[in-house]
Coordinates of C-alpha atoms and ligand atoms in Angstrom, one line a residue:
X23 CA 25.8 -8.3 -15.6
X24 CA 25.1 -5.1 -13.6
X25 CA 24.9 -3.1 -16.8
X26 CA 22.4 -5.6 -18.3
X27 CA 20.2 -5.4 -15.2
X28 CA 20.0 -1.6 -15.2
X29 CA 19.1 -1.5 -18.9
X30 CA 16.5 -4.1 -18.3
X31 CA 15.0 -2.1 -15.4
X32 CA 14.8 1.2 -17.5
X33 CA 13.3 -0.9 -20.3
X34 CA 10.6 -2.2 -17.9
X35 CA 9.8 1.3 -16.6
X36 CA 9.6 2.4 -20.3
X37 CA 7.2 -0.5 -21.1
X38 CA 4.9 0.4 -18.1
X39 CA 4.9 4.1 -18.9
X40 CA 4.2 3.5 -22.7
X41 CA 1.4 1.1 -21.8
X42 CA -0.1 3.8 -19.5
X43 CA 0.3 6.5 -22.1
X44 CA -1.3 4.4 -24.9
X45 CA -4.1 3.5 -22.7
X46 CA -4.6 7.1 -21.7
X47 CA -5.2 7.9 -25.5
X48 CA -8.2 5.4 -25.5
X49 CA -9.6 6.2 -22.0
X50 CA -9.8 10.0 -21.7
X51 CA -11.0 9.6 -18.1
X52 CA -7.4 8.7 -17.0
X53 CA -6.6 12.4 -17.5
X54 CA -2.9 12.1 -18.1
X55 CA -1.3 15.4 -18.5
X56 CA 1.6 14.7 -20.9
X57 CA 2.0 16.3 -24.3
X58 CA 1.7 14.3 -27.5
X59 CA 5.4 14.9 -28.3
X60 CA 6.4 13.7 -24.8
X61 CA 4.3 10.5 -25.2
X62 CA 6.0 9.8 -28.6
X63 CA 9.5 10.4 -26.9
X64 CA 8.8 7.9 -24.1
X65 CA 7.6 5.2 -26.5
X66 CA 10.6 5.9 -28.8
X67 CA 13.0 5.6 -25.7
X68 CA 11.4 2.4 -24.8
X69 CA 11.9 0.9 -28.3
X70 CA 15.5 2.0 -28.3
X71 CA 16.1 0.4 -24.8
X72 CA 14.5 -2.8 -26.1
X73 CA 16.9 -3.0 -29.0
X74 CA 19.9 -2.0 -26.8
X75 CA 19.0 -4.8 -24.2
X76 CA 18.7 -7.3 -27.0
X77 CA 22.0 -6.4 -28.6
X78 CA 23.7 -6.9 -25.1
X79 CA 22.3 -10.4 -25.1
X80 CA 23.5 -11.1 -28.6
X81 CA 27.1 -9.8 -27.7
X82 CA 27.2 -12.4 -25.0
X83 CA 26.3 -15.2 -27.4
X84 CA 29.0 -14.3 -29.7
X85 CA 31.7 -14.8 -27.0
X86 CA 32.9 -17.5 -24.9
X87 CA 32.1 -17.1 -21.3
X88 CA 35.5 -15.8 -20.5
X89 CA 35.0 -12.9 -22.8
X90 CA 31.6 -12.0 -21.7
X91 CA 30.8 -8.5 -20.1
X92 CA 30.7 -10.4 -16.7
X93 CA 34.2 -11.7 -17.0
X94 CA 35.7 -8.5 -18.4
X95 CA 34.7 -6.8 -15.2
X96 CA 36.3 -9.3 -13.2
X97 CA 39.9 -8.9 -14.2
X98 CA 41.1 -9.4 -10.7
X99 CA 39.5 -12.9 -10.6
X100 CA 41.4 -13.8 -13.8
X101 CA 44.7 -13.6 -12.0
X102 CA 44.5 -16.9 -10.0
X103 CA 46.0 -17.0 -6.6
X104 CA 46.9 -20.6 -7.2
X105 CA 50.6 -21.5 -7.1
X106 CA 52.6 -24.7 -7.6
X107 CA 52.3 -25.2 -3.8
X108 CA 48.6 -26.1 -4.4
X109 CA 49.5 -28.7 -6.9
X110 CA 50.6 -31.8 -5.0
X111 CA 52.9 -34.4 -6.6
X112 CA 53.5 -34.0 -10.4
X113 CA 57.0 -32.8 -9.5
X114 CA 58.4 -33.6 -13.0
X115 CA 55.6 -31.7 -14.7
X116 CA 56.2 -28.6 -12.4
X117 CA 60.0 -28.9 -13.2
X118 CA 59.3 -29.0 -16.9
X119 CA 57.0 -26.0 -16.7
X120 CA 59.7 -23.9 -14.9
X121 CA 61.2 -22.9 -18.2
X122 CA 57.9 -21.5 -19.3
X123 CA 57.5 -19.7 -16.1
X124 CA 61.0 -18.3 -16.5
X125 CA 60.2 -17.1 -19.9
X126 CA 57.1 -15.2 -18.8
X127 CA 58.9 -13.7 -15.8
X128 CA 62.2 -12.9 -17.6
X129 CA 61.0 -12.6 -21.2
X130 CA 63.6 -9.9 -22.0
X131 CA 66.4 -12.5 -21.3
X132 CA 65.1 -14.8 -24.0
X133 CA 64.2 -12.1 -26.4
X134 CA 67.8 -10.6 -26.2
X135 CA 69.1 -14.1 -27.2
X136 CA 66.6 -14.4 -30.1
X137 CA 65.4 -17.5 -28.4
X138 CA 61.8 -18.8 -29.1
X139 CA 60.0 -20.5 -26.3
X140 CA 57.3 -23.0 -27.2
X141 CA 54.0 -21.0 -27.0
X142 CA 51.8 -23.9 -27.1
X143 CA 51.7 -26.6 -24.4
X144 CA 49.3 -29.5 -24.6
X145 CA 48.3 -31.4 -21.4
X146 CA 46.8 -34.7 -22.1
X147 CA 45.7 -37.6 -19.8
X148 CA 42.7 -38.9 -18.0
X149 CA 40.1 -36.5 -16.4
X150 CA 40.5 -35.0 -13.0
X151 CA 44.3 -35.3 -12.9
X152 CA 45.0 -31.6 -12.4
X153 CA 45.4 -30.2 -15.9
X154 CA 43.3 -27.1 -15.2
X155 CA 45.0 -26.6 -11.8
X156 CA 48.5 -26.8 -13.4
X157 CA 47.6 -24.2 -16.1
X158 CA 46.1 -22.0 -13.3
X159 CA 49.3 -22.4 -11.2
X160 CA 51.4 -21.3 -14.2
X161 CA 49.3 -18.2 -14.4
X162 CA 49.5 -17.7 -10.6
X163 CA 53.3 -18.2 -10.5
X164 CA 53.8 -15.5 -13.3
X165 CA 50.9 -13.1 -12.1
X166 CA 49.5 -13.6 -15.7
X167 CA 45.9 -13.2 -16.8
X168 CA 44.3 -16.5 -17.0
X169 CA 41.8 -16.9 -19.8
X170 CA 39.7 -20.0 -19.6
X171 CA 37.8 -21.4 -22.5
X172 CA 36.4 -24.7 -23.2
X173 CA 36.6 -26.2 -26.7
X174 CA 32.9 -26.9 -26.7
X175 CA 32.2 -23.1 -26.3
X176 CA 33.6 -22.6 -29.9
X177 CA 31.4 -25.2 -31.4
X178 CA 28.5 -23.4 -33.1
X179 CA 25.8 -24.2 -35.7
X180 CA 26.5 -20.9 -37.6
X181 CA 29.6 -20.8 -39.8
X182 CA 32.2 -18.3 -38.6
X183 CA 30.9 -17.7 -35.0
X184 CA 33.4 -20.2 -33.5
X185 CA 36.3 -18.5 -35.6
X186 CA 35.2 -15.2 -34.4
X187 CA 35.3 -16.4 -30.8
X188 CA 38.8 -17.7 -31.3
X189 CA 39.9 -14.2 -32.6
X190 CA 38.3 -12.4 -29.7
X191 CA 40.0 -14.6 -27.2
X192 CA 43.5 -14.1 -28.6
X193 CA 42.9 -10.3 -29.0
X194 CA 42.1 -10.1 -25.3
X195 CA 45.1 -12.3 -24.4
X196 CA 47.4 -10.0 -26.3
X197 CA 45.7 -6.9 -24.7
X198 CA 46.2 -8.3 -21.2
X199 CA 49.7 -9.9 -21.7
X200 CA 51.3 -11.5 -20.0
X201 CA 48.5 -14.0 -20.2
X202 CA 47.8 -17.7 -20.4
X203 CA 45.0 -19.0 -22.6
X204 CA 43.7 -22.3 -21.4
X205 CA 41.6 -24.3 -23.8
X206 CA 40.1 -27.2 -22.1
X207 CA 38.6 -30.1 -24.1
X208 CA 40.6 -28.8 -27.1
X209 CA 39.5 -32.0 -29.0
X210 CA 36.1 -30.4 -29.4
X211 CA 37.6 -28.0 -32.0
X212 CA 40.9 -29.8 -32.8
X213 CA 39.8 -33.2 -34.1
X214 CA 41.3 -34.4 -37.3
X215 CA 39.9 -32.8 -40.4
X216 CA 38.7 -34.9 -43.3
X217 CA 36.9 -34.6 -46.5
X218 CA 33.4 -35.0 -44.9
X219 CA 34.0 -32.8 -41.9
X220 CA 32.0 -30.1 -40.6
X221 CA 32.7 -26.7 -42.3
X222 CA 32.2 -24.6 -39.2
X223 CA 34.6 -26.7 -37.0
X224 CA 37.2 -26.6 -39.8
X225 CA 37.0 -22.8 -39.9
X226 CA 37.3 -22.7 -36.0
X227 CA 40.4 -24.9 -36.1
X228 CA 41.9 -23.0 -39.0
X229 CA 41.4 -19.7 -37.1
X230 CA 43.1 -21.3 -34.1
X231 CA 46.1 -22.4 -36.2
X232 CA 46.3 -18.8 -37.7
X233 CA 46.2 -17.3 -34.2
X234 CA 48.8 -19.7 -32.9
X235 CA 51.1 -18.9 -35.9
X236 CA 50.2 -15.2 -35.8
X237 CA 51.4 -14.0 -32.3
X238 CA 55.2 -13.5 -32.0
X239 CA 57.6 -13.5 -29.2
X240 CA 57.0 -9.9 -28.4
X241 CA 53.7 -10.9 -26.9
X242 CA 54.0 -13.0 -23.8
X243 CA 50.9 -15.2 -24.4
X244 CA 51.1 -18.9 -23.7
X245 CA 48.5 -21.2 -24.9
X246 CA 47.8 -24.3 -23.0
X247 CA 45.4 -27.0 -24.4
X248 CA 44.0 -29.9 -22.4
X249 CA 42.4 -33.1 -23.7
X250 CA 41.6 -36.6 -22.7
X251 CA 41.9 -37.7 -26.3
X252 CA 45.2 -36.6 -27.9
X253 CA 44.8 -39.4 -30.5
X254 CA 42.0 -37.5 -32.0
X255 CA 43.8 -34.2 -32.7
X256 CA 44.6 -32.9 -36.0
X257 CA 48.3 -33.2 -36.8
X258 CA 48.5 -29.5 -37.8
X259 CA 47.7 -28.6 -34.2
X260 CA 50.6 -30.6 -32.9
X261 CA 53.2 -29.3 -35.4
X262 CA 56.4 -27.5 -34.1
X263 CA 55.5 -23.8 -33.3
X264 CA 51.9 -24.7 -32.3
X265 CA 51.1 -27.2 -29.5
X266 CA 54.5 -28.8 -29.7
X267 CA 55.1 -29.5 -26.0
X268 CA 53.1 -32.6 -24.9
X269 CA 52.9 -33.3 -21.3
X270 CA 51.2 -36.4 -20.0
X271 CA 49.3 -35.8 -16.7
X272 CA 48.3 -39.2 -15.4
X273 CA 46.7 -40.6 -12.3
X274 CA 48.9 -40.0 -9.2
X275 CA 51.0 -42.7 -7.8
X276 CA 51.1 -43.5 -4.1
X277 CA 53.4 -40.7 -3.1
X278 CA 51.6 -38.1 -5.1
X279 CA 48.2 -39.5 -3.7
X280 CA 49.6 -39.0 -0.2
X281 CA 50.6 -35.4 -1.1
X282 CA 47.3 -34.6 -2.8
X283 CA 45.4 -36.0 0.3
X284 CA 47.6 -33.8 2.5
X285 CA 46.7 -30.7 0.5
X286 CA 43.0 -31.4 0.6
X287 CA 43.0 -32.3 4.4
X288 CA 45.2 -29.4 5.4
X289 CA 42.3 -27.2 6.7
X290 CA 40.2 -30.1 8.1
X291 CA 40.2 -31.3 11.6
X292 CA 41.6 -34.8 11.5
X293 CA 41.7 -37.4 14.3
X294 CA 45.2 -38.3 15.3
X295 CA 44.5 -41.9 14.3
X296 CA 44.2 -41.0 10.6
X297 CA 47.1 -42.3 8.5
X298 CA 47.2 -40.5 5.2
X299 CA 49.7 -43.1 3.9
X300 CA 47.1 -45.8 4.5
X301 CA 44.3 -43.8 2.7
X302 CA 46.7 -43.3 -0.2
X303 CA 47.3 -47.2 -0.4
X304 CA 43.6 -47.7 -0.4
X305 CA 43.0 -45.3 -3.4
X306 CA 45.1 -46.8 -6.2
X307 CA 44.0 -45.8 -9.6
X308 CA 41.9 -42.8 -8.3
X309 CA 42.5 -39.3 -9.8
X310 CA 43.4 -36.0 -7.9
X311 CA 39.8 -34.9 -8.4
X312 CA 38.5 -38.1 -6.9
X313 CA 40.8 -37.8 -3.9
X314 CA 39.8 -34.3 -3.3
X315 CA 36.3 -35.5 -3.4
X316 CA 37.0 -38.2 -0.8
X317 CA 38.4 -35.6 1.6
X318 CA 35.4 -33.4 1.1
X319 CA 33.0 -36.3 1.4
X320 CA 34.7 -37.5 4.7
X321 CA 34.1 -34.0 6.1
X322 CA 30.5 -34.0 5.0
X323 CA 29.9 -37.4 6.6
X324 CA 31.6 -36.2 9.9
X325 CA 29.1 -33.3 9.9
X326 CA 26.2 -35.6 9.2
X327 CA 27.4 -37.8 12.1
X328 CA 27.5 -34.7 14.3
X329 CA 31.2 -35.1 15.0
X330 CA 33.6 -32.3 15.3
X331 CA 36.6 -34.3 14.1
X332 CA 37.1 -36.4 11.0
X333 CA 38.1 -40.1 11.9
X334 CA 39.1 -43.1 9.8
X335 CA 35.4 -44.3 10.0
X336 CA 34.4 -41.2 7.9
X337 CA 37.3 -41.7 5.4
X338 CA 36.4 -45.4 4.9
X339 CA 32.8 -44.4 4.2
X340 CA 33.9 -41.7 1.8
X341 CA 36.2 -44.1 -0.1
X342 CA 33.3 -46.6 -0.3
X343 CA 31.0 -43.9 -1.4
X344 CA 33.4 -42.8 -4.3
X345 CA 34.3 -46.3 -5.4
X346 CA 31.0 -48.1 -5.1
X347 CA 28.4 -45.3 -5.3
X348 CA 25.7 -44.0 -3.0
X349 CA 24.3 -46.5 -0.5
X350 CA 20.6 -47.1 -1.2
X351 CA 18.6 -46.5 2.0
X352 CA 15.6 -48.9 2.5
X353 CA 16.1 -50.8 -0.7
X354 CA 13.3 -52.9 -2.1
X355 CA 15.3 -56.1 -3.0
X356 CA 13.2 -59.2 -3.0
X357 CA 14.4 -62.1 -0.8
X358 CA 14.9 -64.3 -3.8
X359 CA 17.1 -61.6 -5.5
X360 CA 19.1 -61.2 -2.2
X361 CA 19.9 -64.9 -2.2
X362 CA 21.2 -64.5 -5.9
X363 CA 23.2 -61.5 -5.0
X364 CA 24.7 -63.2 -2.0
X365 CA 25.9 -66.1 -4.1
X366 CA 27.0 -63.8 -6.8
X367 CA 29.1 -61.7 -4.5
X368 CA 30.3 -64.7 -2.7
X369 CA 31.5 -66.1 -6.0
X370 CA 33.6 -63.1 -6.6
X371 CA 35.0 -63.2 -3.0
X372 CA 35.9 -66.8 -3.1
X373 CA 37.7 -66.7 -6.5
X374 CA 39.6 -63.6 -5.7
X375 CA 40.8 -65.2 -2.6
X376 CA 41.8 -68.4 -4.3
X377 CA 43.5 -66.9 -7.3
X378 CA 44.9 -64.2 -4.9
X379 CA 44.6 -61.1 -7.1
X380 CA 43.9 -57.9 -5.3
X381 CA 43.2 -57.5 -1.5
X382 CA 39.5 -57.8 -0.7
X383 CA 38.5 -55.1 1.9
X384 CA 34.8 -55.8 2.1
X385 CA 32.0 -57.9 0.4
X386 CA 28.6 -56.5 0.7
X387 CA 25.0 -57.1 -0.4
X388 CA 23.8 -53.6 0.6
X389 CA 22.9 -52.0 -2.7
X390 CA 24.9 -48.9 -3.8
X391 CA 24.5 -47.0 -7.0
X392 CA 23.2 -49.3 -9.7
X393 CA 24.7 -52.4 -8.0
X394 CA 22.8 -54.8 -5.7
X395 CA 26.1 -55.9 -4.2
X396 CA 29.8 -55.3 -4.5
X397 CA 33.3 -56.4 -3.6
X398 CA 35.5 -53.6 -2.5
X399 CA 39.1 -54.4 -3.4
X400 CA 42.4 -52.5 -3.0
X401 CA 45.3 -53.6 -5.0
X402 CA 48.2 -54.5 -2.6
X403 CA 50.9 -52.7 -4.5
X404 CA 51.3 -50.1 -7.1
X405 CA 51.6 -52.1 -10.4
X406 CA 52.5 -51.0 -14.0
X407 CA 53.2 -54.4 -15.4
X408 CA 50.8 -57.3 -15.5
X409 CA 51.6 -60.9 -16.7
X410 CA 49.2 -62.7 -19.0
X411 CA 48.2 -65.0 -16.2
X412 CA 47.5 -62.1 -13.9
X413 CA 45.2 -60.6 -16.5
X414 CA 43.5 -63.9 -17.0
X415 CA 43.0 -64.1 -13.2
X416 CA 41.4 -60.6 -13.2
X417 CA 38.9 -61.8 -15.8
X418 CA 38.3 -65.0 -13.8
X419 CA 37.4 -63.0 -10.7
X420 CA 35.2 -60.8 -12.7
X421 CA 33.3 -63.8 -14.3
X422 CA 33.1 -65.6 -10.9
X423 CA 29.8 -63.9 -10.0
X424 CA 28.1 -65.3 -13.0
X425 CA 29.8 -68.7 -12.6
X426 CA 28.6 -68.9 -8.9
X427 CA 25.0 -68.2 -10.1
X428 CA 25.1 -70.9 -12.7
X429 CA 26.7 -73.4 -10.3
X430 CA 24.0 -72.8 -7.5
X431 CA 20.8 -72.0 -9.4
X432 CA 21.5 -73.6 -12.9
X433 CA 20.2 -70.3 -14.1
X434 CA 22.0 -66.9 -14.9
X435 CA 20.8 -63.4 -14.4
X436 CA 21.3 -60.0 -15.7
X437 CA 23.4 -59.1 -12.5
X438 CA 26.7 -59.8 -14.4
X439 CA 26.3 -57.0 -17.0
X440 CA 29.0 -54.7 -15.6
X441 CA 31.4 -57.7 -14.8
X442 CA 30.9 -58.9 -18.4
X443 CA 31.8 -55.5 -19.8
X444 CA 34.9 -55.2 -17.7
X445 CA 36.1 -58.7 -18.5
X446 CA 35.6 -58.2 -22.2
X447 CA 37.5 -55.0 -22.1
X448 CA 40.6 -56.6 -20.5
X449 CA 40.4 -59.6 -23.0
X450 CA 40.1 -57.2 -25.9
X451 CA 43.1 -55.3 -24.7
X452 CA 45.0 -58.6 -24.4
X453 CA 44.1 -59.4 -28.2
X454 CA 44.4 -55.9 -29.6
X455 CA 47.1 -54.2 -27.7
X456 CA 49.2 -56.8 -25.9
X457 CA 49.7 -59.4 -28.5
X458 CA 48.3 -62.2 -26.0
X459 CA 46.3 -64.3 -28.5
X460 CA 46.8 -66.7 -31.3
X461 CA 46.6 -63.7 -33.6
X462 CA 50.2 -63.2 -32.9
X463 CA 52.7 -61.0 -31.0
X464 CA 51.5 -57.7 -32.5
X465 CA 49.2 -54.7 -31.8
X466 CA 46.2 -54.5 -34.0
X467 CA 45.5 -51.1 -35.6
X468 CA 42.0 -49.5 -36.0
X469 CA 41.7 -50.5 -39.6
X470 CA 42.5 -54.2 -39.0
X471 CA 40.1 -54.2 -36.0
X472 CA 37.3 -52.7 -38.2
X473 CA 37.5 -55.2 -41.0
X474 CA 38.4 -58.3 -39.0
X475 CA 36.3 -58.0 -35.8
X476 CA 34.9 -61.6 -36.3
X477 CA 38.3 -63.2 -35.8
X478 CA 39.1 -60.8 -33.0
X479 CA 35.8 -61.5 -31.2
X480 CA 36.7 -65.3 -31.4
X481 CA 40.0 -64.7 -29.8
X482 CA 38.4 -62.6 -27.0
X483 CA 35.8 -65.4 -26.5
X484 CA 38.5 -68.0 -26.1
X485 CA 40.1 -65.9 -23.3
X486 CA 36.8 -65.3 -21.5
X487 CA 35.7 -68.9 -22.0
X488 CA 38.9 -70.2 -20.4
X489 CA 38.5 -67.8 -17.5
X490 CA 34.9 -68.7 -16.9
X491 CA 35.7 -72.4 -16.9
X492 CA 38.4 -71.7 -14.4
X493 CA 36.0 -69.7 -12.2
X494 CA 33.5 -72.6 -12.4
X495 CA 35.9 -75.2 -11.4
X496 CA 37.2 -73.2 -8.4
X497 CA 33.7 -72.7 -7.3
X498 CA 32.8 -76.4 -7.6
X499 CA 35.9 -77.4 -5.6
X500 CA 35.2 -74.9 -2.9
X501 CA 31.4 -74.9 -2.9
X502 CA 31.3 -75.1 1.0
X503 CA 33.2 -71.9 1.3
X504 CA 30.9 -70.2 -1.3
X505 CA 27.9 -71.2 0.8
X506 CA 29.4 -70.1 4.0
X507 CA 30.4 -66.7 2.6
X508 CA 26.8 -66.3 1.1
X509 CA 25.0 -67.3 4.3
X510 CA 27.1 -64.9 6.3
X511 CA 26.4 -62.2 3.8
X512 CA 22.6 -62.9 4.2
X513 CA 22.9 -62.7 7.8
X514 CA 25.2 -59.7 8.2
X515 CA 24.9 -57.9 4.8
X516 CA 28.7 -57.1 4.9
X517 CA 31.9 -59.2 5.5
X518 CA 35.2 -57.6 6.0
X519 CA 38.7 -58.8 5.1
X520 CA 39.3 -60.5 8.4
X521 CA 35.9 -62.3 8.5
X522 CA 36.5 -63.5 4.9
X523 CA 40.1 -64.7 5.9
X524 CA 38.5 -66.6 8.9
X525 CA 36.0 -68.4 6.8
X526 CA 38.8 -69.3 4.2
X527 CA 41.2 -70.4 6.9
X528 CA 38.6 -72.5 8.7
X529 CA 37.8 -74.6 5.5
X530 CA 41.5 -74.9 4.5
X531 CA 42.2 -76.2 8.0
X532 CA 39.3 -78.7 7.7
X533 CA 40.5 -79.9 4.4
X534 CA 44.1 -80.5 5.5
X535 CA 42.9 -82.2 8.6
X536 CA 40.8 -84.5 6.4
X537 CA 43.7 -85.5 4.1
Ligands
ATP621 P1 39.4 -32.6 -16.8 O1 40.2 -33.4 -17.8 O2 38.2 -33.4 -16.4 O3 39.1 -31.1 -17.3 P2 41.5 -31.8 -15.1 O4 42.7 -32.7 -15.4 O5 41.7 -30.5 -15.7 O6 40.2 -32.5 -15.4 P3 41.4 -30.4 -12.6 O7 40.1 -29.7 -13.0 O8 42.7 -29.6 -12.7 O9 41.5 -31.7 -13.5 O10 41.3 -31.0 -11.2 C1 40.1 -31.1 -10.5 C2 40.2 -30.9 -9.1 O11 41.1 -32.0 -8.5 C3 41.2 -29.7 -8.7 O12 40.5 -28.5 -8.5 C4 41.8 -30.1 -7.4 O13 40.9 -30.0 -6.3 C5 42.0 -31.7 -7.5 N1 43.3 -32.0 -7.9 C6 43.7 -32.8 -9.1 N2 45.0 -33.0 -9.1 C7 45.5 -32.3 -8.1 C8 46.9 -32.2 -7.5 N3 47.9 -32.7 -8.2 N4 47.1 -31.5 -6.4 C9 45.9 -31.0 -5.8 N5 44.7 -31.1 -6.2 C10 44.5 -31.8 -7.3

């Protein structure tokens, strides 16, 4: 970068001097005392500087960011000071990677035995789960050079450019061995090839395959790829000898969440009342990146509130901010719309309470993000298996907002868009992946789905219709509770778990007294 700036500065000086010299030819009164030969020399130098500056820019374009001049000068930065201590949870993955680390640290031991250690590791799983962090930690643990490249950096319009970038990346890795090449979003170059596929992309993938095959055990270079879509990858890439070690990095479980939160609150002043375990319980399904974000957001909120310590109030606000979006200050929601939103959210709250799915923490009609209201739920336990009726109940709760609108106003609104998407997704999974429909106990493959979507849609509709009519009948039977939740929401804008329990219990008691 520095070099480029200096060249540019000289070029600028050259342009100004040349301009003055040229002007002096036409305006003799300027009286510039420079010989004709010197004038020519200055102009020629400016032209050379111009071409040199341009070539510097082109060089940058031909290389991924990691290989640019800027990065080459920062070799120190390429040796991450991140270790496994910074990666919370994921114990089994760290254990699995120990062998790779041992191979890099004691490569002679393996070479002596003629052992070949897998050179390609593929991390797959949802975003933000720590794939990049793990790769950096492997580099940190082995004091290797960490070369980061994103798959999309290799995707180019011009044939051959992507392949050249791959070659340069591997050349540099070999030069600076021991090194870890980390290719994020590898699906951008590694998707399955087919007859109509893009020539440039194929060339890039072919080059990657050649490089993976090309380096031998004398070079301590490990390639780690990461993707959220392993299903899209070309089989050639996953073949033994290439990315043959597949490691799934999923969302953290409760224990891992606790540890991740501990790592990210280590340097933050926390109030003694804060219970990290409780925060971990409230954040089921969130990724490591989202947890890190919550810890950071809580600190920002504390600063905003002029506090010098972070309390559970800031953490709750941070969780809500991440789960439900940014609170809209001074929203311009019409009173009529507010009534509809209150009934809609009350419908969700009431039906969730009756079918007893997840724990409701809060119902609110304060707009956040795109939503005019929301129900904040925390699953009461870590679940991996769901029964068919539990899935149906989830859909029923999702459709309860729309059902409440229909029941109260005999008219439906656009407010249920997000609920409908989520409900349909669950129903589609029930039909296509879990064999929970009259199509039979089988998982449906992509080709069947593509050619028989009408029959699949009918099955999905059967499920959502059933859930919707269940939601409607729960609302009809408990309309008084619905109205009370809605009117409390209109008064207070937000109802917490205890207030909802109180309303629910009050009516239950009244109905038992009446019978
Ligand atoms: P993507 O697939 O979107 O590239 P990723 O899986 O590579 O995401 P990272 O970039 O490694 O995710 O994680 C983002 C941030 O989340 C990290 O910098 C770190 O702050 C935090 N994080 C994620 N997992 C963990 C973990 N297990 N321990 C500590 N921090 C974590």
